[in-house]
Coordinates of C-alpha atoms in Angstrom, one line a residue:
X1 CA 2.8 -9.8 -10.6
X2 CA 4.9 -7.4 -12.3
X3 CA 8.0 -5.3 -10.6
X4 CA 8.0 -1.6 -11.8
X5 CA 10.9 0.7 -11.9
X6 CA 10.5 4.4 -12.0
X7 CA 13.4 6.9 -13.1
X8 CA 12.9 10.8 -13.9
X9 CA 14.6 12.9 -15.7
X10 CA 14.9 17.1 -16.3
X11 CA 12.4 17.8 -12.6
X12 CA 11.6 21.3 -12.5
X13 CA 13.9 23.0 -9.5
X14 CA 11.4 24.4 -6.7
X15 CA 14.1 26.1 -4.1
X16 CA 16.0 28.8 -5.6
X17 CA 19.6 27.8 -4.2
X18 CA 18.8 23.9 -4.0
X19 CA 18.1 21.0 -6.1
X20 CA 14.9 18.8 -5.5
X21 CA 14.8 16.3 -2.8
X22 CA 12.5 13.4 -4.5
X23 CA 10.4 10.7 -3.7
X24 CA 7.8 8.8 -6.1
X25 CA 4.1 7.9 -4.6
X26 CA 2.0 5.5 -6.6
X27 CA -1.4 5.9 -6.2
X28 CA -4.1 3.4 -7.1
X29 CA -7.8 4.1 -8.2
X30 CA -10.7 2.3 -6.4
X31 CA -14.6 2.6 -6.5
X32 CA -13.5 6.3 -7.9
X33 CA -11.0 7.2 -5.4
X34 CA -7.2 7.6 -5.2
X35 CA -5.6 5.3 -2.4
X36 CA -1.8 5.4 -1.9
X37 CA -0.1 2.1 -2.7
X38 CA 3.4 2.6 -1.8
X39 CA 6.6 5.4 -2.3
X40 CA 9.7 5.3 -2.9
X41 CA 12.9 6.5 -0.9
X42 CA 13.9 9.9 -1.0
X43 CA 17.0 11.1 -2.7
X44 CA 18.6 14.3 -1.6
X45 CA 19.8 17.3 -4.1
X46 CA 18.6 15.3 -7.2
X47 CA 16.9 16.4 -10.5
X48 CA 17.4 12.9 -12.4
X49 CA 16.7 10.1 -10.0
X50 CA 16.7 6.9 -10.5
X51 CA 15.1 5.4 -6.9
X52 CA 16.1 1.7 -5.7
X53 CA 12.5 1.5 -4.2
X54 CA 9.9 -0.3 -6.8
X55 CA 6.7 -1.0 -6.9
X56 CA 5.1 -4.8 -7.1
X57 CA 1.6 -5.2 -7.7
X58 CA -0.8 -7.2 -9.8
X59 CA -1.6 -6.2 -13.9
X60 CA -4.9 -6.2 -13.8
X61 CA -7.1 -4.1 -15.6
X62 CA -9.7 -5.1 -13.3
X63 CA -8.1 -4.4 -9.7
X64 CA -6.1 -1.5 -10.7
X65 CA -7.5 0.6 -13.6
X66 CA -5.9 3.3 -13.5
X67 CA -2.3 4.6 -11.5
X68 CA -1.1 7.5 -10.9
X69 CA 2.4 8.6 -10.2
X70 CA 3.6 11.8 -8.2
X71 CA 6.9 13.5 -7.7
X72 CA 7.3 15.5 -4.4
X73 CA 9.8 17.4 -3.0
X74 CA 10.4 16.7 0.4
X75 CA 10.4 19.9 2.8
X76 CA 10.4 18.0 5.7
X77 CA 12.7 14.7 6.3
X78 CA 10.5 13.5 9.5
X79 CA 7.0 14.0 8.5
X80 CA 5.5 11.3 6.2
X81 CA 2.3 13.7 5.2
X82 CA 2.3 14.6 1.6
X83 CA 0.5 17.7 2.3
X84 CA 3.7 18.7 4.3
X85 CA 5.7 18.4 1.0
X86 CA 6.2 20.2 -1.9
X87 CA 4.0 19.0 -5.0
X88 CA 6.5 18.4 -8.5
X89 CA 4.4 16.7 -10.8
X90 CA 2.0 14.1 -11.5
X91 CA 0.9 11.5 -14.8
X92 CA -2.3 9.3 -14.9
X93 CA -1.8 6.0 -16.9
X94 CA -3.8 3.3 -17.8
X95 CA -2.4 -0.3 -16.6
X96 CA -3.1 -1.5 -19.9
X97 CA -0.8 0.9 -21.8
X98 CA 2.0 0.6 -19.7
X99 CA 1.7 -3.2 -20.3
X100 CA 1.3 -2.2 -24.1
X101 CA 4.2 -0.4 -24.3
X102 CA 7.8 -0.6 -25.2
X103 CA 10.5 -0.2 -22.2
X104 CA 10.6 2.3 -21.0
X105 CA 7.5 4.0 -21.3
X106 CA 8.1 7.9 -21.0
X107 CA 5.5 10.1 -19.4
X108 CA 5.5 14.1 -19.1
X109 CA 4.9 15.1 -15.1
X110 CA 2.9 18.2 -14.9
X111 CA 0.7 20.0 -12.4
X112 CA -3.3 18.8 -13.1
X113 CA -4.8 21.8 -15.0
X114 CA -1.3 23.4 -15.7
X115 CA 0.0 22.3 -19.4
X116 CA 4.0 23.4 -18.4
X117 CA 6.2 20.5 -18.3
X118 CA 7.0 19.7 -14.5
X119 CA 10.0 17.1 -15.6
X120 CA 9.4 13.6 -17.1
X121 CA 9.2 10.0 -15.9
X122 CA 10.4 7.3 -17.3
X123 CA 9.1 3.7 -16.2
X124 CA 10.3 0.2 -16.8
X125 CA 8.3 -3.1 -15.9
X126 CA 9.0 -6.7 -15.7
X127 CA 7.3 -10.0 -14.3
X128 CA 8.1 -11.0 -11.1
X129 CA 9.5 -14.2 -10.8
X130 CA 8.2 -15.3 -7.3
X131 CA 11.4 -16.1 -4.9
X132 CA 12.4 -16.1 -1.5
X133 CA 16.0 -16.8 -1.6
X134 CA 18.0 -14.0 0.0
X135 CA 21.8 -13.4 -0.9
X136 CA 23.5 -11.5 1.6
X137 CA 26.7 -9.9 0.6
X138 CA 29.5 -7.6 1.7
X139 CA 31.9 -5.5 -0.6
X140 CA 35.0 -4.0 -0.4
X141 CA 36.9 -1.4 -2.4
X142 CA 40.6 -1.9 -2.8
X143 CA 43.3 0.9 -3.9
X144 CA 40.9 2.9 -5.7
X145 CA 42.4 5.7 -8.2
X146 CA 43.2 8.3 -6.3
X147 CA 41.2 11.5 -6.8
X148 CA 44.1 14.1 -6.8
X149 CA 47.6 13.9 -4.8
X150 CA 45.6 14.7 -1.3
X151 CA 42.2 13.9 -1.6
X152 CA 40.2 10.9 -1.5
X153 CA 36.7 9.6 -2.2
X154 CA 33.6 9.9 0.1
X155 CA 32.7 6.6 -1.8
X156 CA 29.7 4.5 -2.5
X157 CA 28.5 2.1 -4.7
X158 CA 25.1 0.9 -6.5
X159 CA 24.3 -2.6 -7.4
X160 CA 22.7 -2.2 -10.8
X161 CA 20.1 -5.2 -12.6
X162 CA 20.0 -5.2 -15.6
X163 CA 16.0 -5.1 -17.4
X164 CA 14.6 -5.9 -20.3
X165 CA 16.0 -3.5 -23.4
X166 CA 19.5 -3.9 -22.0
X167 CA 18.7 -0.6 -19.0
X168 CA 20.4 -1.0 -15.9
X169 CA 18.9 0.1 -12.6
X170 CA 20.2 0.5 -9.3
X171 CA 18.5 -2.0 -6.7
X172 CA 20.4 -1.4 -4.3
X173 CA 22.7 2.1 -3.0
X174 CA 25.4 1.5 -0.1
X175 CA 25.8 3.9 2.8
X176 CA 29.2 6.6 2.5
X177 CA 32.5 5.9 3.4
X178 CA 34.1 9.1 3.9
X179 CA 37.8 9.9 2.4
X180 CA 39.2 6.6 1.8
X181 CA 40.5 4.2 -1.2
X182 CA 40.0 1.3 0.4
X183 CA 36.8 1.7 1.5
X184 CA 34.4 -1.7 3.4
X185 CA 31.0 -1.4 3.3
X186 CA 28.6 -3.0 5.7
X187 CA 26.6 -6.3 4.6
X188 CA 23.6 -5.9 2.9
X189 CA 20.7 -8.3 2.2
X190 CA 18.9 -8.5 -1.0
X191 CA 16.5 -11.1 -2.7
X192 CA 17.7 -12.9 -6.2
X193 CA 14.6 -12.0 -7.0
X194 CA 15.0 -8.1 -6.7
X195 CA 18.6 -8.6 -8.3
X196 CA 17.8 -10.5 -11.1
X197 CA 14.8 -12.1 -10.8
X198 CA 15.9 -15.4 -10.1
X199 CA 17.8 -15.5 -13.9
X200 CA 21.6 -15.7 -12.5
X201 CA 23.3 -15.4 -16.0
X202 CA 22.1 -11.8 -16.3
X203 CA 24.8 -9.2 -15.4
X204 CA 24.9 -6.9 -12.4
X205 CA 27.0 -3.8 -12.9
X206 CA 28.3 -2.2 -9.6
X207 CA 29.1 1.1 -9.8
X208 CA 31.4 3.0 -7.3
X209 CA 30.3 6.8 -6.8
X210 CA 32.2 9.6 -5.2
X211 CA 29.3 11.8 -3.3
X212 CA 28.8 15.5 -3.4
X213 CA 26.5 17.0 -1.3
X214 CA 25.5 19.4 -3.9
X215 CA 23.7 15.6 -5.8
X216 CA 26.7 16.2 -8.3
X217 CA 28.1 13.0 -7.9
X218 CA 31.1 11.7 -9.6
X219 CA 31.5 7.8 -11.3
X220 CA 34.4 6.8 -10.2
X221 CA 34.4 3.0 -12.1
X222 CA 32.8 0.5 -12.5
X223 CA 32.4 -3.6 -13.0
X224 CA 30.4 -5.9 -14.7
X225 CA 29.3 -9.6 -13.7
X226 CA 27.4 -12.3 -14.0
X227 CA 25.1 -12.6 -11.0
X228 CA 25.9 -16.1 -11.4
X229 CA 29.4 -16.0 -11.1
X230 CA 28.8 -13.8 -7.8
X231 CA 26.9 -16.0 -5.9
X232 CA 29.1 -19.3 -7.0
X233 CA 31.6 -17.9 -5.2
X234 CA 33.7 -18.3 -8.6
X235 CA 35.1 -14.6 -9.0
X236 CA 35.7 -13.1 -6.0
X237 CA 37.8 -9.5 -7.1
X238 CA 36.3 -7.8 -9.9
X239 CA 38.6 -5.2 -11.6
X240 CA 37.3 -1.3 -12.0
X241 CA 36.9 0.2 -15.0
X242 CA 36.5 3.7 -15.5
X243 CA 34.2 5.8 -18.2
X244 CA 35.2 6.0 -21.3
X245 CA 34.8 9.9 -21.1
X246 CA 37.5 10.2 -18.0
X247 CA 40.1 7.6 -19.6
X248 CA 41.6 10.5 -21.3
X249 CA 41.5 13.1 -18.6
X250 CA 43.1 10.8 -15.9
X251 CA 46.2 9.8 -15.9
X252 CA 46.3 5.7 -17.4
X253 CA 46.2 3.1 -14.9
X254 CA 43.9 1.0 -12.9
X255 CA 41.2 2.7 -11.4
X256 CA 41.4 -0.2 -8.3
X257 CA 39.3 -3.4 -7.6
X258 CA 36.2 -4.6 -5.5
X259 CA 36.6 -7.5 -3.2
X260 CA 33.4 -9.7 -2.7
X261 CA 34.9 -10.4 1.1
X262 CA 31.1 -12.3 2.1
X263 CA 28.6 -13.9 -0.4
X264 CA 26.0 -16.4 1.4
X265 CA 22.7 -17.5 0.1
X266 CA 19.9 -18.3 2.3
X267 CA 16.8 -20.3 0.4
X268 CA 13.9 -19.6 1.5
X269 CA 11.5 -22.1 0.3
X270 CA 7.7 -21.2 -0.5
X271 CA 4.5 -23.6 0.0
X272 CA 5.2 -24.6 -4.4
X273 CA 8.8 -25.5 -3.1
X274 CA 7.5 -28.2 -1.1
X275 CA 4.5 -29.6 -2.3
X276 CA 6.9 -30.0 -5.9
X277 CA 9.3 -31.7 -3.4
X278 CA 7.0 -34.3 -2.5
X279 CA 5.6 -33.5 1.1
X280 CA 2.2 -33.7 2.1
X281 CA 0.2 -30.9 2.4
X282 CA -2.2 -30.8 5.7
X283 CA -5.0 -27.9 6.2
X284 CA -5.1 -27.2 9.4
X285 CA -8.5 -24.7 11.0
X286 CA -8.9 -22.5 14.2
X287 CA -11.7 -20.6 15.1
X288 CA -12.9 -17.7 17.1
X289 CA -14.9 -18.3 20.1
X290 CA -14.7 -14.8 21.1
X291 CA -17.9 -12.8 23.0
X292 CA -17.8 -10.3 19.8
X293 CA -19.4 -12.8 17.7
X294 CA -22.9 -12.7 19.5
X295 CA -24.6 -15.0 21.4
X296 CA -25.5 -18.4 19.0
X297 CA -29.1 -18.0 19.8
X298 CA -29.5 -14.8 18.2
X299 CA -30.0 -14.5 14.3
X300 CA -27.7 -12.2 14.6
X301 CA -24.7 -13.5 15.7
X302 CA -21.7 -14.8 13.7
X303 CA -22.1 -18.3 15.2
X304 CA -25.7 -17.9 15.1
X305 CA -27.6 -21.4 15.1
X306 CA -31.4 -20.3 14.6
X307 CA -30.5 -19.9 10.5
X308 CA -27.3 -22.0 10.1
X309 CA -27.5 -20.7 6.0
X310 CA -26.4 -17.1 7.7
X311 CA -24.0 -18.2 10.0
X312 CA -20.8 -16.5 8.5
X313 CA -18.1 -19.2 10.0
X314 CA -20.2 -21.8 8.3
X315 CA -20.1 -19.7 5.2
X316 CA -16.5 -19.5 5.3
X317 CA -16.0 -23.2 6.0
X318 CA -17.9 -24.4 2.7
X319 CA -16.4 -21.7 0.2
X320 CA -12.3 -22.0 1.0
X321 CA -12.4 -25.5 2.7
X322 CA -13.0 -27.3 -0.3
X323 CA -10.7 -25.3 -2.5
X324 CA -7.5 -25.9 0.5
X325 CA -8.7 -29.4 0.4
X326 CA -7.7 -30.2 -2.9
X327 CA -4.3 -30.0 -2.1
X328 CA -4.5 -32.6 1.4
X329 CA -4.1 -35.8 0.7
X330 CA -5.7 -37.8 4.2
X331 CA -8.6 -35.2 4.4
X332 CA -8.0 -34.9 8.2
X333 CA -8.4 -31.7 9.3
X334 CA -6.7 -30.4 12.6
X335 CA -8.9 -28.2 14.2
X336 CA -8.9 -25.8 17.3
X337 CA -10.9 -22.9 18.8
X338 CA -9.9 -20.2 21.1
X339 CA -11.2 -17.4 22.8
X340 CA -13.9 -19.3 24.7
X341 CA -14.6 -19.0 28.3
X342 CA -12.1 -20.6 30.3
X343 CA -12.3 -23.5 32.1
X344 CA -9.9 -25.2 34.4
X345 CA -7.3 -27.2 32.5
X346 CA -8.6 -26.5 29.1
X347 CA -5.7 -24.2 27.6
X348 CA -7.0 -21.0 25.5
X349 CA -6.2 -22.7 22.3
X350 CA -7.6 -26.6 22.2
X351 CA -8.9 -29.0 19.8
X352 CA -12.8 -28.6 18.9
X353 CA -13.1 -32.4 19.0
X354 CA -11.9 -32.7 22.9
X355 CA -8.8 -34.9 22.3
X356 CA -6.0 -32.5 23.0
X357 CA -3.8 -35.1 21.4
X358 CA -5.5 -36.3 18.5
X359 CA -7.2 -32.6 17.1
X360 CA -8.2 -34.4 13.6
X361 CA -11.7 -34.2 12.1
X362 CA -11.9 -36.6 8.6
X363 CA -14.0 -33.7 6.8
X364 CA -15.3 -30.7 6.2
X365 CA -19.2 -31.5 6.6
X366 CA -18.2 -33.5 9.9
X367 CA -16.0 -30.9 11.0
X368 CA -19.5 -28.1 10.7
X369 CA -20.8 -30.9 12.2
X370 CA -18.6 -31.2 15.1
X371 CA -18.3 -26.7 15.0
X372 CA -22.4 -26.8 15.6
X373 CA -22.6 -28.9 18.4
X374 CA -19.6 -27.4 20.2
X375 CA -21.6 -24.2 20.2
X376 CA -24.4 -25.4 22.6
X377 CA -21.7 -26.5 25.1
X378 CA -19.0 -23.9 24.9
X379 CA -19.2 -20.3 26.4
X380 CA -18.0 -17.8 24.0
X381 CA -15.2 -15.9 26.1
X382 CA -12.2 -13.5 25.2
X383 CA -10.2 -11.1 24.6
X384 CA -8.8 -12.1 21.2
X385 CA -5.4 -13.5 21.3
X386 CA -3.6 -14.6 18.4
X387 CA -0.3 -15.4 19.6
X388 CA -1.5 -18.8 21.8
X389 CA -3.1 -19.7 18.4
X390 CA 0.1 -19.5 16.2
X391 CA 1.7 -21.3 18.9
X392 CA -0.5 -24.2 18.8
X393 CA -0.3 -24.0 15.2
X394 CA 3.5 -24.2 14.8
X395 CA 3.8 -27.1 17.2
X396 CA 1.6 -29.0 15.5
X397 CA 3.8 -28.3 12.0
X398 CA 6.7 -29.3 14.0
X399 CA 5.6 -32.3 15.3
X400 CA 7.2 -35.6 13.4
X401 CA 8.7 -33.8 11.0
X402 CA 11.8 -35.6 9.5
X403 CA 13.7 -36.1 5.8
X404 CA 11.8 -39.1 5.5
X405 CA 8.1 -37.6 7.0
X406 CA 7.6 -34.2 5.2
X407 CA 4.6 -32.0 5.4
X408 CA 3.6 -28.5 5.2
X409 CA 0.4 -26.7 7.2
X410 CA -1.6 -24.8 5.9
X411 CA -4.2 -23.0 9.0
X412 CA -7.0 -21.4 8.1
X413 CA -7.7 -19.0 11.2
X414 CA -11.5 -17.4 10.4
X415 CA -12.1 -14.5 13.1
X416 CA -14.4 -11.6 13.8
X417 CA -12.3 -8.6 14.1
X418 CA -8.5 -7.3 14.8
X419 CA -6.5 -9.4 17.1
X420 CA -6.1 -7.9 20.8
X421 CA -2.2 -8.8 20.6
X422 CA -1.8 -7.7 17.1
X423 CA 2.0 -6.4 18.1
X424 CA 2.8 -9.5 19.5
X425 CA 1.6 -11.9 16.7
X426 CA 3.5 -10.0 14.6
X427 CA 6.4 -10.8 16.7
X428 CA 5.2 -14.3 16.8
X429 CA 4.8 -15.0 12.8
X430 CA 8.4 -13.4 12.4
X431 CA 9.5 -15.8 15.2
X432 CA 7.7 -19.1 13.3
X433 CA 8.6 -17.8 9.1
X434 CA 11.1 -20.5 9.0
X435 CA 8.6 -23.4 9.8
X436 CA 6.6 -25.1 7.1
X437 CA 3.4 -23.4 7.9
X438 CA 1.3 -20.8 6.1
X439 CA -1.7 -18.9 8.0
X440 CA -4.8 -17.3 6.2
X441 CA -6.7 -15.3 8.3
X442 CA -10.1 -15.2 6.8
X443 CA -12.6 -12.4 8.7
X444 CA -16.6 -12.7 8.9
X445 CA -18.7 -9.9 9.9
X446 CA -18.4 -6.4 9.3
X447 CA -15.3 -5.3 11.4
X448 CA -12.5 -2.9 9.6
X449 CA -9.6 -5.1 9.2
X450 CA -7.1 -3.6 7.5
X451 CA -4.7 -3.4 10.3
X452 CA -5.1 -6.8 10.3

């Protein structure tokens, strides 16, 4: 994947007695039509922003042909309807040229059929270096220069990586501490990867800011670091230094300190991490027994056993079992179904094979096997619950799990539609993103699920 940054530069003013309040949409082309992929924050009273918010997606040519980016000016703060906005400018690229081209690659924003110039927009790129380590920090200013014999700073600061070329961008902009020169900012998270993508000998510049309403704001100073030296705890005050173009017009003297008062980092580590680190990897299968699917003795049914061939959960089984098997070493495959038609003492969530204790099935083929016949004896049921499923799930991660007996699980749910408890599951995956389990929800049949 690649991580891109977007500036702009000169944005044509469209209120007469206010500057521009930006955001950037990137839109995607599809089958011919433009689909919003994501935006960026807003930033009020601006006509040169450079936004924190960036956009991660795939380089291909292939999924992503063409991209378009659009400047708006934001007439309304609550409303997240474009069409309630004020239109700035627009530029169509191809993937390919941006990937061709030398940082950063400058584009003109116009209005489609309109040739003036709208502003420009400059956009940087780099590969993403998958991580999940998080950093959390907090910062505090300490004697800052004043700004005159009775005023003070409404200070903040941006955290600035620095890209390929030698550009710095901010990736991360504090909240306002009004009329101080010692001012503490709250804790912030951020991932390594967003702050230097995972290379800790690059240098973070973090630069203190005095706001003005009017999107005038003031550098106060600045300081440069290793990220490196940051997170090792090994420099803990960095000194300020101011621009070079103020030296002369302030009085000489420091221009105050930042204290790094909290620096923790919290690994994170990904399904690679672990397999590299020697555990076993286990592939693990749930499946829906829900009424949606249709009755097994029609053709037309999901589970449908009158032409096994065009039974989708049979489909599903043989094309991503094989490839998730690669990676398990005993072939045993724990396997469950829910959604069936309760019985007394059988829990919502329970292993195909009958044995609540022992839910392994040696292979694929025997586990179609074992799906088949279980379709002639159990009633398909509902509603659609995925919540009892993760749970089952994660136990089973948890279960045995020591320094000496690592393994990971990897569940392949397959399903027929949108789950019934989709607000809780969410609740329930944040609840379980610490365990060493991964879940791919694979759908059959020809339910919409995107909100899935």
């Amino acid at each position: 994947k690649i991580e891109i940054f977007v500036q702009c530069t000169d944005l044509v003013q469209l209120d007469k007695f206010s500057k521009s309040d930006p955001l950037c949409v990137l839109s995607v082309k599809k089958l011919g039509h433009w689909t919003e992929f994501g935006r960026t924050e807003s930033l009020p009273n601006n006509l040169s922003p450079k936004f924190v918010e960036s956009f991660v997606l795939e380089p291909s040519a292939s999924l992503y042909p063409r991209l378009r980016f659009s400047l708006y000016d934001l007439a309304n703060f609550t409303s997240k309807d474009l069409r309630k906005h004020d239109f700035i400018g627009c530029t169509e690229i191809d993937i390919d040229s941006l990937l061709s081209a030398e940082s950063p690659y400058v584009r003109t924003l116009r209005v489609p059929g309109d040739i003036q110039t709208r502003g420009f927009i400059k956009l940087f790129y780099e590969e993403v270096h998958t991580s999940l380590t998080n950093v959390r920090f907090q910062i505090s200013g300490v004697n800052l220069e004043k700004r005159s014999l009775l005023s003070k700073w409404d200070v903040f600061f941006e955290l600035e990586r620095l890209l390929p070329g030698g550009f710095y961008h901010p990736v991360y902009r504090s909240e306002i501490v009004a009329r101080t020169l010692d001012p503490r900012w709250s804790p912030f998270d951020i991932y390594l990867q967003k702050l230097c993508n995972e290379e800790v000998t690059r240098e973070a510049v973090i630069s203190c800011w005095h706001y003005s309403s009017s999107g005038a704001n003031t550098l106060i100073a600045s300081a440069r670091c290793p990220v490196g030296h940051l997170i090792n705890r090994s420099i803990k005050v960095l000194q300020l230094v101011k621009p070079q173009k103020t030296q002369k017009a302030r009085r000489a003297g420091t221009a105050g300190s930042l204290r790094i008062d909290h620096c923790h980092v919290d690994k994170h580590f990904s399904l690679v991490d672990y397999i590299r680190g020697g555990c076993d990897v286990t592939i693990a299968c749930a499946i829906d027994f829900t009424l949606s699917n249709g009755d097994p003795s029609c053709r037309s049914s999901l589970h449908t056993l009158s032409c096994l061939y065009q039974n989708e959960y049979i489909g599903a089984l043989r094309a991503l079992g094989p490839v998730l098997m690669h990676y398990d070493e005993d072939k045993q495959i724990p396997t469950f179904a829910f959604g069936a038609k309760s019985k007394h003492g059988i829990p919502y969530c329970f292993a195909l094979n009958g044995d609540e204790s022992e839910p392994e099935i040696s292979s694929i083929e025997t586990l179609i096997d074992t799906y088949t016949r279980s379709l002639t004896t159990i009633k398909l049921g509902g509603p659609t619950y995925l919540v009892p499923v993760i749970k089952r799930l994660a136990d089973y991660a948890t279960r045995e799990l020591s320094q000496d007996s690592q393994h990971y699980l990897v569940a392949m749910v397959i399903m027929d539609g949108v789950a019934n408890d989709l607000d809780d599951t969410k609740e329930q995956i944040i609840q379980v993103s610490g365990l060493p389990l991964s879940i791919v929800v694979v759908g059959v049949g020809p339910a919409d699920f995107t909100a899935m």
